[in-house]
PDB file of C-alpha atoms and ligand atoms in Angstrom:
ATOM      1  CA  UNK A   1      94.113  97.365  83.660  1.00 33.00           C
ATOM      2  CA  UNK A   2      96.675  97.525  86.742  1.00 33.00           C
ATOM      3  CA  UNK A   3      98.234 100.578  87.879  1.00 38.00           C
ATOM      4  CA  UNK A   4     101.194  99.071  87.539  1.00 44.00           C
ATOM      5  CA  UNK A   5     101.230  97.388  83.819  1.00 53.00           C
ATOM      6  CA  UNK A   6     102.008  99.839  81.074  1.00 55.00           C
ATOM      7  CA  UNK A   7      99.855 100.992  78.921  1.00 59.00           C
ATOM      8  CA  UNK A   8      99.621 103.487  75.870  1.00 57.00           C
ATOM      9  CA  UNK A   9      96.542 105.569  76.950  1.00 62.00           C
ATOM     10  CA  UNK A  10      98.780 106.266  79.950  1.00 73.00           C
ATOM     11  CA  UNK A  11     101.836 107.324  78.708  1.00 72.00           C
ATOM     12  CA  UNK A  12      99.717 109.730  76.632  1.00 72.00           C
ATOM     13  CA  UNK A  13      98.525 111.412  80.051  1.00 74.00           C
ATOM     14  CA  UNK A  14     101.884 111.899  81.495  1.00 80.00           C
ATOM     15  CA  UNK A  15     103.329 113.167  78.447  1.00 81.00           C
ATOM     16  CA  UNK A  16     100.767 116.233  79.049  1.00 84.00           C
ATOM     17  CA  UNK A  17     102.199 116.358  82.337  1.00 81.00           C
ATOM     18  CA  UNK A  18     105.339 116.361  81.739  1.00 82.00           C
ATOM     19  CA  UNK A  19     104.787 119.224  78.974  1.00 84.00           C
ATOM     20  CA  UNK A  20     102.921 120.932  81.643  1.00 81.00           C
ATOM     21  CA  UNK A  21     106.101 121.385  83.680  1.00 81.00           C
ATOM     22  CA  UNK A  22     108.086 122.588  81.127  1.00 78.00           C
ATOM     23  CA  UNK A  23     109.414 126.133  81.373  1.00 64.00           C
ATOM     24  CA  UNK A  24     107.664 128.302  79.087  1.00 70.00           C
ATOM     25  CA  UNK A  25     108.559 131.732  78.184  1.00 69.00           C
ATOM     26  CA  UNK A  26     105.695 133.949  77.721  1.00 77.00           C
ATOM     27  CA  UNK A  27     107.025 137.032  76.094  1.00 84.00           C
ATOM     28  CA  UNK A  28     104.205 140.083  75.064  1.00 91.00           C
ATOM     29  CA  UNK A  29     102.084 138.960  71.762  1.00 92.00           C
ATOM     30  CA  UNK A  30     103.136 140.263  68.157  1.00 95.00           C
ATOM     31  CA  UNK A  31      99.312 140.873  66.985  1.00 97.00           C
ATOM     32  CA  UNK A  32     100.939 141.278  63.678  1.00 97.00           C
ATOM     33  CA  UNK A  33     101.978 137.973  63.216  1.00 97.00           C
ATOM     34  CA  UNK A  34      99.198 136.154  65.170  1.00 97.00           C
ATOM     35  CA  UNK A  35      97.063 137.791  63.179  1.00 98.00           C
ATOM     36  CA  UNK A  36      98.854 136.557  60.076  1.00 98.00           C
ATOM     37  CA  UNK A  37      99.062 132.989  60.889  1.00 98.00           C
ATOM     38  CA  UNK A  38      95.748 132.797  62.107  1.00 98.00           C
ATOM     39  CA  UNK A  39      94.225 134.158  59.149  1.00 98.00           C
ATOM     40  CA  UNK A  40      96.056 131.367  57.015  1.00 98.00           C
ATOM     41  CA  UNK A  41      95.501 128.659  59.348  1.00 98.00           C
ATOM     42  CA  UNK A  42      91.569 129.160  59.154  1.00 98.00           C
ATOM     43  CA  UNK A  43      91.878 129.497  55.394  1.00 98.00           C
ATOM     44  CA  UNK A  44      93.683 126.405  55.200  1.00 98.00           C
ATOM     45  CA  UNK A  45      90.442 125.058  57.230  1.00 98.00           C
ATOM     46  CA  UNK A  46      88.083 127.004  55.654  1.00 98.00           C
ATOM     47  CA  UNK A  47      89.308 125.755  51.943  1.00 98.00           C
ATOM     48  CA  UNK A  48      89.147 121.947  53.690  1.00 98.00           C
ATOM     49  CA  UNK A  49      85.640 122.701  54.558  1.00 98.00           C
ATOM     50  CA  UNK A  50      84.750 123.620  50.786  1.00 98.00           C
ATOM     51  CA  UNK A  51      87.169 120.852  48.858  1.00 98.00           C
ATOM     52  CA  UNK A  52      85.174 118.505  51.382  1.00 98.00           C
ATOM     53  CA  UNK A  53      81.708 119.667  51.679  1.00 98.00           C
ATOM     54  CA  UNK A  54      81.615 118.740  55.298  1.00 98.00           C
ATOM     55  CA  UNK A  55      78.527 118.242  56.874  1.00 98.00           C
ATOM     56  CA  UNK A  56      77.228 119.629  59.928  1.00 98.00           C
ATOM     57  CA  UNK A  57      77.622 115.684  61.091  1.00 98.00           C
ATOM     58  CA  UNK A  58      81.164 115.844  60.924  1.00 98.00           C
ATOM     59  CA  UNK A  59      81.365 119.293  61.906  1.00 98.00           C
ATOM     60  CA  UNK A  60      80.121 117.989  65.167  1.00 98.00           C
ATOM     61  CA  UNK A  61      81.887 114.954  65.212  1.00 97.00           C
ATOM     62  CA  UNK A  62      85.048 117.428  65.182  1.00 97.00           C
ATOM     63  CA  UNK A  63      84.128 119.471  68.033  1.00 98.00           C
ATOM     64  CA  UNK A  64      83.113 116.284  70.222  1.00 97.00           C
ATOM     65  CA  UNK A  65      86.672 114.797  68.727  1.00 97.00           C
ATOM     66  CA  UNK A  66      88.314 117.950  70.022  1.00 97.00           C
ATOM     67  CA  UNK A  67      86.933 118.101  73.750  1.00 97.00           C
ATOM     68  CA  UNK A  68      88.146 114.364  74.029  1.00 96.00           C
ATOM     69  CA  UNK A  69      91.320 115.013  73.214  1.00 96.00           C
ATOM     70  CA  UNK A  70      91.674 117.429  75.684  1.00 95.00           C
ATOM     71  CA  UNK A  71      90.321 114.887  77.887  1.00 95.00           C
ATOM     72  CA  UNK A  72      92.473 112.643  77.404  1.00 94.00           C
ATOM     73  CA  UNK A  73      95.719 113.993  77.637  1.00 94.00           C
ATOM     74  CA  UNK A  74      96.335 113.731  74.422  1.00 95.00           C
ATOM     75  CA  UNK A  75      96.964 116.641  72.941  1.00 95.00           C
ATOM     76  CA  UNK A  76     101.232 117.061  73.108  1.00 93.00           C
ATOM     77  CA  UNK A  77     101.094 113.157  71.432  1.00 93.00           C
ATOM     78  CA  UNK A  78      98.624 114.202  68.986  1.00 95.00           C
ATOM     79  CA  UNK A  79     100.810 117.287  68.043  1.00 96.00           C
ATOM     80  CA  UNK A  80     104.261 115.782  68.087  1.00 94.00           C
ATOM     81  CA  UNK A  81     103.405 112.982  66.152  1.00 95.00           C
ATOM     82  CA  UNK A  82     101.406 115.462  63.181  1.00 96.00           C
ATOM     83  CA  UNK A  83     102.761 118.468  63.404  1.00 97.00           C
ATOM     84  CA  UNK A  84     106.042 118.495  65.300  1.00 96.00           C
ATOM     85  CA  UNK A  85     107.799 117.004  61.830  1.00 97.00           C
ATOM     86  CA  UNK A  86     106.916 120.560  60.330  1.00 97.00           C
ATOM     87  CA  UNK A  87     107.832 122.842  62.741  1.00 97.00           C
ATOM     88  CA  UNK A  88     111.245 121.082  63.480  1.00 97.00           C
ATOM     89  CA  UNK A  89     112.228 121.275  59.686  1.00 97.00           C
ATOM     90  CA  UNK A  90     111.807 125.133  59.840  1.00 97.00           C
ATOM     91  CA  UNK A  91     113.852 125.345  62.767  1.00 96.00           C
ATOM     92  CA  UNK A  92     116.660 123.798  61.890  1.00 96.00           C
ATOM     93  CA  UNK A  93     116.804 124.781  58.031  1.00 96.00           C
ATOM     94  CA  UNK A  94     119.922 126.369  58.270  1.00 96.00           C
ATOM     95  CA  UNK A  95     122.342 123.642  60.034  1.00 97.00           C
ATOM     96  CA  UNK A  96     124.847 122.293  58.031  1.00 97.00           C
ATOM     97  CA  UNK A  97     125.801 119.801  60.838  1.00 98.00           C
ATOM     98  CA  UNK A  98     124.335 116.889  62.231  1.00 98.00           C
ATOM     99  CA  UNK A  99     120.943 115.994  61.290  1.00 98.00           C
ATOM    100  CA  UNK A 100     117.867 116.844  63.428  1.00 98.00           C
ATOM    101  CA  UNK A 101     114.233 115.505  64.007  1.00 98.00           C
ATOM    102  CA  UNK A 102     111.396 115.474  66.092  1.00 97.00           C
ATOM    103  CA  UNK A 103     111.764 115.314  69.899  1.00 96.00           C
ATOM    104  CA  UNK A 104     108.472 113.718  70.806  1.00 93.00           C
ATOM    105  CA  UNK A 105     106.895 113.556  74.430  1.00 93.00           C
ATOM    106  CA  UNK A 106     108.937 111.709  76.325  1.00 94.00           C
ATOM    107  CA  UNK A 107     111.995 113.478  76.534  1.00 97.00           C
ATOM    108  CA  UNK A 108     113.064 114.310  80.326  1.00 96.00           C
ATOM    109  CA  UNK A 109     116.212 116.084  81.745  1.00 96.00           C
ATOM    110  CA  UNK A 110     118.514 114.913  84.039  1.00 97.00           C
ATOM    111  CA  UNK A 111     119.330 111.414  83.401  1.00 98.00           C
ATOM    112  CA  UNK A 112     122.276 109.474  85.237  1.00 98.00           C
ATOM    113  CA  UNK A 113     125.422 111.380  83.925  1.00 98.00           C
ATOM    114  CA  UNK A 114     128.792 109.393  83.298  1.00 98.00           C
ATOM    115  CA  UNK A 115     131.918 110.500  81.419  1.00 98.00           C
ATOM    116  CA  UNK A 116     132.782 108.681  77.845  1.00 98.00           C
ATOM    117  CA  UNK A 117     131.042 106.005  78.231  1.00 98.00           C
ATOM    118  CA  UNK A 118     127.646 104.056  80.343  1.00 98.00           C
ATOM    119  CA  UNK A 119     125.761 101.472  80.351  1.00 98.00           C
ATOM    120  CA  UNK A 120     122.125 102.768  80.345  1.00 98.00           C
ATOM    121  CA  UNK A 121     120.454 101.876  83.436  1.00 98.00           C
ATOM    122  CA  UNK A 122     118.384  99.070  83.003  1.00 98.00           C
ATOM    123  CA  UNK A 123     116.351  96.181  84.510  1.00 97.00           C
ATOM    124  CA  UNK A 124     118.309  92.849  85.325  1.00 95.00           C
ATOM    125  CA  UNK A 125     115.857  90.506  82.853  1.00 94.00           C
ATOM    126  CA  UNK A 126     115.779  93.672  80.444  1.00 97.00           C
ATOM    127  CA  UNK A 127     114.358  92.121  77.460  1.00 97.00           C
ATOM    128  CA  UNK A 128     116.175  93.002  73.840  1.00 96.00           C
ATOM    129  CA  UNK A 129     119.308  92.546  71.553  1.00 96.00           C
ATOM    130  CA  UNK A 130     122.207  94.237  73.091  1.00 97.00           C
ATOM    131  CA  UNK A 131     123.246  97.338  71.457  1.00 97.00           C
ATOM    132  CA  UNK A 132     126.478  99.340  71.839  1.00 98.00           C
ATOM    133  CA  UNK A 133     125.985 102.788  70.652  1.00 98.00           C
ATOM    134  CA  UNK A 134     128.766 104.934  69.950  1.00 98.00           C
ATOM    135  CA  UNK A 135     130.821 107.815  68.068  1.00 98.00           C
ATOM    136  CA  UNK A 136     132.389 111.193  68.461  1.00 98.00           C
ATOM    137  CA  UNK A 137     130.736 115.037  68.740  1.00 98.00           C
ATOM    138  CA  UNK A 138     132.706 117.140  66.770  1.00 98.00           C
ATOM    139  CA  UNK A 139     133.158 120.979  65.326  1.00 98.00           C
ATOM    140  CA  UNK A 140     131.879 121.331  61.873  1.00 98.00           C
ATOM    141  CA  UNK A 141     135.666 120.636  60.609  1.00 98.00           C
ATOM    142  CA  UNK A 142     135.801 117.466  62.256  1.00 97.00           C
ATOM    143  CA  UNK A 143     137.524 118.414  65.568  1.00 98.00           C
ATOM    144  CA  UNK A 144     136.368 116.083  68.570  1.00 98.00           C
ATOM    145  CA  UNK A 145     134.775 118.542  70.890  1.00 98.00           C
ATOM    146  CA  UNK A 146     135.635 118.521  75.144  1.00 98.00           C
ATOM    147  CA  UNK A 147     133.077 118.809  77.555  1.00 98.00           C
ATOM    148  CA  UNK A 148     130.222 117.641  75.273  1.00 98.00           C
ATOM    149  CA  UNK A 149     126.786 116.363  76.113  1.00 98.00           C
ATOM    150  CA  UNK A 150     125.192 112.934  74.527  1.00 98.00           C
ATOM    151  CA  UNK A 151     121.438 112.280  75.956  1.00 98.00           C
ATOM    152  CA  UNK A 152     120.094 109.591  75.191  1.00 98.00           C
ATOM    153  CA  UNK A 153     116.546 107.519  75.943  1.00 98.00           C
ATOM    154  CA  UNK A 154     114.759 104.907  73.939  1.00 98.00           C
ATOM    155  CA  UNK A 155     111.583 102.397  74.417  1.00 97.00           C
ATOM    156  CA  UNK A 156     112.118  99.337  76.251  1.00 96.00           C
ATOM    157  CA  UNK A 157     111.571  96.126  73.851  1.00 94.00           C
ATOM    158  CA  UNK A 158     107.609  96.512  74.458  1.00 92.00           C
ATOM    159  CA  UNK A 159     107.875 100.401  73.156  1.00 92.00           C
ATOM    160  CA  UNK A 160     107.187 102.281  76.421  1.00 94.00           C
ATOM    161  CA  UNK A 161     109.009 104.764  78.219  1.00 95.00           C
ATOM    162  CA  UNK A 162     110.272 104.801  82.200  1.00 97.00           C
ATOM    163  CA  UNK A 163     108.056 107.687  83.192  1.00 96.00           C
ATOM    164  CA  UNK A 164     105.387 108.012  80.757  1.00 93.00           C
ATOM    165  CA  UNK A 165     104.292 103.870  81.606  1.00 91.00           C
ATOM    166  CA  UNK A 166     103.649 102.517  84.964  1.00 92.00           C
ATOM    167  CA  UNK A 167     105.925  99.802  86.299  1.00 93.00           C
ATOM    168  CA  UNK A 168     109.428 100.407  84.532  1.00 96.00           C
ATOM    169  CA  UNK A 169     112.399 102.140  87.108  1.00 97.00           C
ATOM    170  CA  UNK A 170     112.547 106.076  87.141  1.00 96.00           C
ATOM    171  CA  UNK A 171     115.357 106.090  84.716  1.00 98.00           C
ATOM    172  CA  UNK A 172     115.345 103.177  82.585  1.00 98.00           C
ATOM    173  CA  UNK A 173     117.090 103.456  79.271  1.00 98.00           C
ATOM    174  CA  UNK A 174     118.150 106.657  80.147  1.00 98.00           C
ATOM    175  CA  UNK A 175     121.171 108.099  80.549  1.00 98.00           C
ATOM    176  CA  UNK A 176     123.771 111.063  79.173  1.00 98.00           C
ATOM    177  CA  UNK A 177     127.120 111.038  78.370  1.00 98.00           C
ATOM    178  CA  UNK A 178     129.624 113.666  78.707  1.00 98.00           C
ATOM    179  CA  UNK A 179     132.803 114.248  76.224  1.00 98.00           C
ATOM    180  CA  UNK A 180     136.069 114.276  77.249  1.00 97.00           C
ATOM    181  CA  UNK A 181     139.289 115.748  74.999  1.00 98.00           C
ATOM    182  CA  UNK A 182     138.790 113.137  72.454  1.00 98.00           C
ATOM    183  CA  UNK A 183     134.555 114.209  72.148  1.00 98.00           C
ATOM    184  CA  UNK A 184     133.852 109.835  72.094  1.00 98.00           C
ATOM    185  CA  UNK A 185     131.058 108.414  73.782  1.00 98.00           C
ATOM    186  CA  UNK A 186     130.039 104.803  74.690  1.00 98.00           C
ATOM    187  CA  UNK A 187     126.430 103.565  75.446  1.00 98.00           C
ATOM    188  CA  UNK A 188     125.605  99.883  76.103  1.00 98.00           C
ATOM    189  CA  UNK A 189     122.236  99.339  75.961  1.00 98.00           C
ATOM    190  CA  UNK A 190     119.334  96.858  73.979  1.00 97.00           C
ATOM    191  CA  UNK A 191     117.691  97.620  70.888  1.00 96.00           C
ATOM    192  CA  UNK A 192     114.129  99.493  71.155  1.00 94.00           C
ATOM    193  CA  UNK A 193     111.211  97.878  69.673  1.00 92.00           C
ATOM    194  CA  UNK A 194     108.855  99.471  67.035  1.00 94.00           C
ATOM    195  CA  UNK A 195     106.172 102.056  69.271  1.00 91.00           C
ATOM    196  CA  UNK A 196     102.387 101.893  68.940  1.00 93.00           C
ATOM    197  CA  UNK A 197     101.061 105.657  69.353  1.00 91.00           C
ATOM    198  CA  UNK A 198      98.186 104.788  71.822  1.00 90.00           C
ATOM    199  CA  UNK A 199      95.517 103.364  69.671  1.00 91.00           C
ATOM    200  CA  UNK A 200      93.213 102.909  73.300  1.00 92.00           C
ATOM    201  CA  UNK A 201      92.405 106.943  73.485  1.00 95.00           C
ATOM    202  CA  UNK A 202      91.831 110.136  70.834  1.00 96.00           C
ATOM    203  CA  UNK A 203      94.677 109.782  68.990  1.00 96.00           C
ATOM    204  CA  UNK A 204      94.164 105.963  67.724  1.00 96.00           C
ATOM    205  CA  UNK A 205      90.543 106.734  67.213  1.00 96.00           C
ATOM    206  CA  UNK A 206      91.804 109.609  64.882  1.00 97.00           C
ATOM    207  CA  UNK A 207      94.182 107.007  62.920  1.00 97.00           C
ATOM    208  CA  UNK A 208      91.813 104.321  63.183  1.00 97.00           C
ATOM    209  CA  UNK A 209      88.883 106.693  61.352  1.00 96.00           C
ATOM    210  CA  UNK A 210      91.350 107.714  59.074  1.00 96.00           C
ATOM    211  CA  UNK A 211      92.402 103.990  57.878  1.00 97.00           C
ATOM    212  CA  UNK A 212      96.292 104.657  58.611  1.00 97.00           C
ATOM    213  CA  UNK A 213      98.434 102.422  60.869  1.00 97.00           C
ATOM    214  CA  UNK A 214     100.056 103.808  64.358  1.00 97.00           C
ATOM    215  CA  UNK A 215     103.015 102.471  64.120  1.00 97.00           C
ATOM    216  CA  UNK A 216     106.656 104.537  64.340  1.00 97.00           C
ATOM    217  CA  UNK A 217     110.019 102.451  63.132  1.00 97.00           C
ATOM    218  CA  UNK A 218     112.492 101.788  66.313  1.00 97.00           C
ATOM    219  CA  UNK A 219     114.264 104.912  67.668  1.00 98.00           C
ATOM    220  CA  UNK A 220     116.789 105.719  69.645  1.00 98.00           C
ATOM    221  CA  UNK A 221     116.438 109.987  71.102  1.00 98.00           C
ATOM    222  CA  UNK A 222     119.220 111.953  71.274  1.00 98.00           C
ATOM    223  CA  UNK A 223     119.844 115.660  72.625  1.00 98.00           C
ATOM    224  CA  UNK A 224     123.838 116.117  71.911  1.00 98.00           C
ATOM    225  CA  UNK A 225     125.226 119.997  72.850  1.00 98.00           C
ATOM    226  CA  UNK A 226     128.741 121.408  73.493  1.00 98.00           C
ATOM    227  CA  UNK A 227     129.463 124.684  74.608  1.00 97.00           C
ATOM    228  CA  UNK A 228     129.101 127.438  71.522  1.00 97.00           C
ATOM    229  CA  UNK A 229     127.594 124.876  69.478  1.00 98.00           C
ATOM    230  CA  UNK A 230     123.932 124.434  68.864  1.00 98.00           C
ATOM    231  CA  UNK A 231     122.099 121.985  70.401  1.00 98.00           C
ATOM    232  CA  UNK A 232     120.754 119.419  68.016  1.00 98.00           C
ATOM    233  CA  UNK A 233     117.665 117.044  68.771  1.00 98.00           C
ATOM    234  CA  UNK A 234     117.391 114.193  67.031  1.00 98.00           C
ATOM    235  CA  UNK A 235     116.247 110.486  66.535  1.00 98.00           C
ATOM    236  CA  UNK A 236     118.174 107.972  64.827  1.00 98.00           C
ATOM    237  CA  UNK A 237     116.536 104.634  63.338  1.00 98.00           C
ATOM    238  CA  UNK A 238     117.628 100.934  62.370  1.00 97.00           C
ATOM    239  CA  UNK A 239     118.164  99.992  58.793  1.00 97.00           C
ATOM    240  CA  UNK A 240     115.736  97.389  57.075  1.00 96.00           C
ATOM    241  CA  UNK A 241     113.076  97.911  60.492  1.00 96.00           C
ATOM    242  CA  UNK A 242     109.514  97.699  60.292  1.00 97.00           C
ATOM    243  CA  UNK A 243     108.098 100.983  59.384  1.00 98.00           C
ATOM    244  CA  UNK A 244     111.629 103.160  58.875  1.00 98.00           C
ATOM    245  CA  UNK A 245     110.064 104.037  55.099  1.00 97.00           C
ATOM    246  CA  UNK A 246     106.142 104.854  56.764  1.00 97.00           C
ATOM    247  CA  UNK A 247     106.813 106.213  60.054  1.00 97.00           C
ATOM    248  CA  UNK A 248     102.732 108.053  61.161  1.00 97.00           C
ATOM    249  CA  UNK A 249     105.101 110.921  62.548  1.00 96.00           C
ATOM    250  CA  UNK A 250     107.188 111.748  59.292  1.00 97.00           C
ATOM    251  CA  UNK A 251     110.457 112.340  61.435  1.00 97.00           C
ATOM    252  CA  UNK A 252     112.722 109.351  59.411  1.00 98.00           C
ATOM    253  CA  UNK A 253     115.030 111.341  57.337  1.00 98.00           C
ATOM    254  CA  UNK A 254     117.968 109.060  55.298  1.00 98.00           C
ATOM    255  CA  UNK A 255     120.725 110.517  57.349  1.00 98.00           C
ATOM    256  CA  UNK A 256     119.067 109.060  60.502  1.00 98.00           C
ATOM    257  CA  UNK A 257     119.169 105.501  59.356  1.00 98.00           C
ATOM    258  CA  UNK A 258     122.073 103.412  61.352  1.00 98.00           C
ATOM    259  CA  UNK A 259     123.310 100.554  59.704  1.00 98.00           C
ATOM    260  CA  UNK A 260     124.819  98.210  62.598  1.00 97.00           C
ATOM    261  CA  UNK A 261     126.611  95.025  62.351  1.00 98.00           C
ATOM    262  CA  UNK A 262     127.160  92.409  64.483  1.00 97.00           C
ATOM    263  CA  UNK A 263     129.506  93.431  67.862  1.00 96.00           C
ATOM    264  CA  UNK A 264     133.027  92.967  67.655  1.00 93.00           C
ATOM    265  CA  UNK A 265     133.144  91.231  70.354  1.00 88.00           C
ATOM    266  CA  UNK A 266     129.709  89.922  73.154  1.00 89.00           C
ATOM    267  CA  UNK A 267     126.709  89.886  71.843  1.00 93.00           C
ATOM    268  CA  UNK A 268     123.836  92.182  69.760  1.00 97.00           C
ATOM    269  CA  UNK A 269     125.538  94.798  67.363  1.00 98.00           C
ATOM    270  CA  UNK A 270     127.462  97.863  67.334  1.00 98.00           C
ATOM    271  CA  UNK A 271     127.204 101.103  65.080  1.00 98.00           C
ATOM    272  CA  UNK A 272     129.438 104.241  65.236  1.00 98.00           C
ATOM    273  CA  UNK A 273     127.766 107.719  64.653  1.00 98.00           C
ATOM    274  CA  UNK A 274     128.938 110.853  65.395  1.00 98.00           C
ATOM    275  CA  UNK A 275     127.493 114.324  65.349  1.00 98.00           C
ATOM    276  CA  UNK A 276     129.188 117.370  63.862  1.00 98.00           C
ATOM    277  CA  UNK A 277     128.111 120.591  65.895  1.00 98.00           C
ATOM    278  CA  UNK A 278     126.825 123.524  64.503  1.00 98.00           C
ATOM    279  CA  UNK A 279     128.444 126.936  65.661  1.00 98.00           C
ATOM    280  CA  UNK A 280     125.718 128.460  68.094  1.00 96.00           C
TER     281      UNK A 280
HETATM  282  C1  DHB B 301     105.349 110.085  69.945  1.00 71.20           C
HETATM  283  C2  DHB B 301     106.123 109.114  70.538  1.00 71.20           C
HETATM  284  C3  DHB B 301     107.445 109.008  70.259  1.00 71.20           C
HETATM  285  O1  DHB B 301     108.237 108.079  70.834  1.00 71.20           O
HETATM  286  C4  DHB B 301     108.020 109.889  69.378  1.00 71.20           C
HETATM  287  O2  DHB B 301     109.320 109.740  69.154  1.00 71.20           O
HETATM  288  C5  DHB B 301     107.252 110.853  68.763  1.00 71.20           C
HETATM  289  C6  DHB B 301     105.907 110.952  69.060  1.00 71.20           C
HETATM  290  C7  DHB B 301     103.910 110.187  70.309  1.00 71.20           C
HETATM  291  O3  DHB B 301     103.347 109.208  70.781  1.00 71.20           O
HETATM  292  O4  DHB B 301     103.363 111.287  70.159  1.00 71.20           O
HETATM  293 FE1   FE B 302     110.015 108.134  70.691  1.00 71.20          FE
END
């Protein structure tokens, strides 16, 4: 392996760094309700452990499974591709607006910023179907919405990320939009490919034991905001694409599907979505 060829194990390293950085607020502990949820997440174990019978064997293999992911990096991957789906469906339980999902690990702020519309910056040989990308952000009624925010960032046709893989330009299909009086916004950019969750470190040995497959469908990320409106997070996903109905993260939700069609005019395809905003 180069240093400067992608690969999965690596993009599972920087995601832990880039989590690392993240601003974290550490307000005093509620013993009340760590207590609580740590007494039912060891029951949940503890009734695993019976159901199961586990062995002492496997006991250990866990703990030596554990320390490795650690190792490894691993650990916001492991979590936003197992658990994330959960605790994002909790969150957002009470929106009536547009539809949220997981974020993932490879989210990063401050993207090249136009107005209305962008190209998202890309490679001159970039590989993959062009794609135009666009809709409105609205209120809940329907009103296009001024001054709004559209982030978006993808996979490159191989499935990595600029920042998480070695060898791809800082900001690579990356890039945010923001709203003007009529709340539309334009991205040109290519279709993602399908992404592998590493299957070289802790992670793929975990779905390799387990006999599942690593894949996630095609996604295109999206953070869209507006001022007084709640930010949603989101993915959205391609119609008829490998692995939109058995996705290993369990973030497709039927709202999220796009159904493009072939562009009006150039070519690749086009789709129109737009998000309704939730009142903050
Ligand atoms: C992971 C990667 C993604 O692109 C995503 O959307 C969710 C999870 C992961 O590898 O953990
Ligand atoms: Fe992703």
């Amino acid at each position: 392996m180069t240093t400067t060829e992608a690969t999965a194990a690596g993009s599972g390293r920087s995601a832990t760094e880039a989590f690392t950085q993240k601003a974290r607020t550490g307000g005093p502990v509620d013993h009340a309700r760590v207590g609580a949820i740590a007494t039912d997440a060891l029951a949940a174990l503890h009734e695993v452990v019976r159901t199961h019978r586990v062995t002492y064997e496997e006991y250990d293999a866990l703990k030596a499974w554990l320390i490795r992911v650690g190792e490894d990096g691993e650990w916001p991957l492991f979590l936003d591709v197992f658990l994330e789906h959960e605790v994002e469906k909790v969150a957002n339980a009470d929106r009536s607006g547009a539809v949220g999902t997981i974020e993932g690990p490879y989210y990063k702020p401050g993207a090249p910023e136009s107005t209305s519309e962008a190209t998202l910056p890309m490679r001159d040989d970039e590989p993959g179907t062009p794609f135009l990308f666009q809709g409105t952000v609205t209120d809940l009624d329907g009103a296009p919405l001024d001054g709004a925010l559209v982030e978006l960032w993808h996979a490159d046709d191989a499935g990595y990320y600029s920042q998480f893989a070695p060898g791809i330009p800082e900001w690579n299909l990356r890039g945010q939009i923001r709203t003007t009086a009529d709340g539309r916004f334009a991205f040109r950019t290519i279709q993602p490919a399908p992404y592998q969750i590493p299957t070289d470190g802790s992670t793929g040995a975990f779905v390799d034991a387990a006999g599942w497959h690593p894949w996630r469908p095609a996604h295109l990320h999206l953070k869209v905001s507006a001022p007084g409106k709640q930010l949603v997070t989101t993915q959205l996903y391609f119609d008829g694409g490998d692995y939109v109905a058995d996705d290993v993260a369990q973030a497709v939700k039927p709202e999220l599907v796009l159904h493009p069609t072939p562009a009006a005019s150039g070519p690749g395809n086009e789709v129109t979505y737009d998000f309704p905003l939730d009142p903050a």
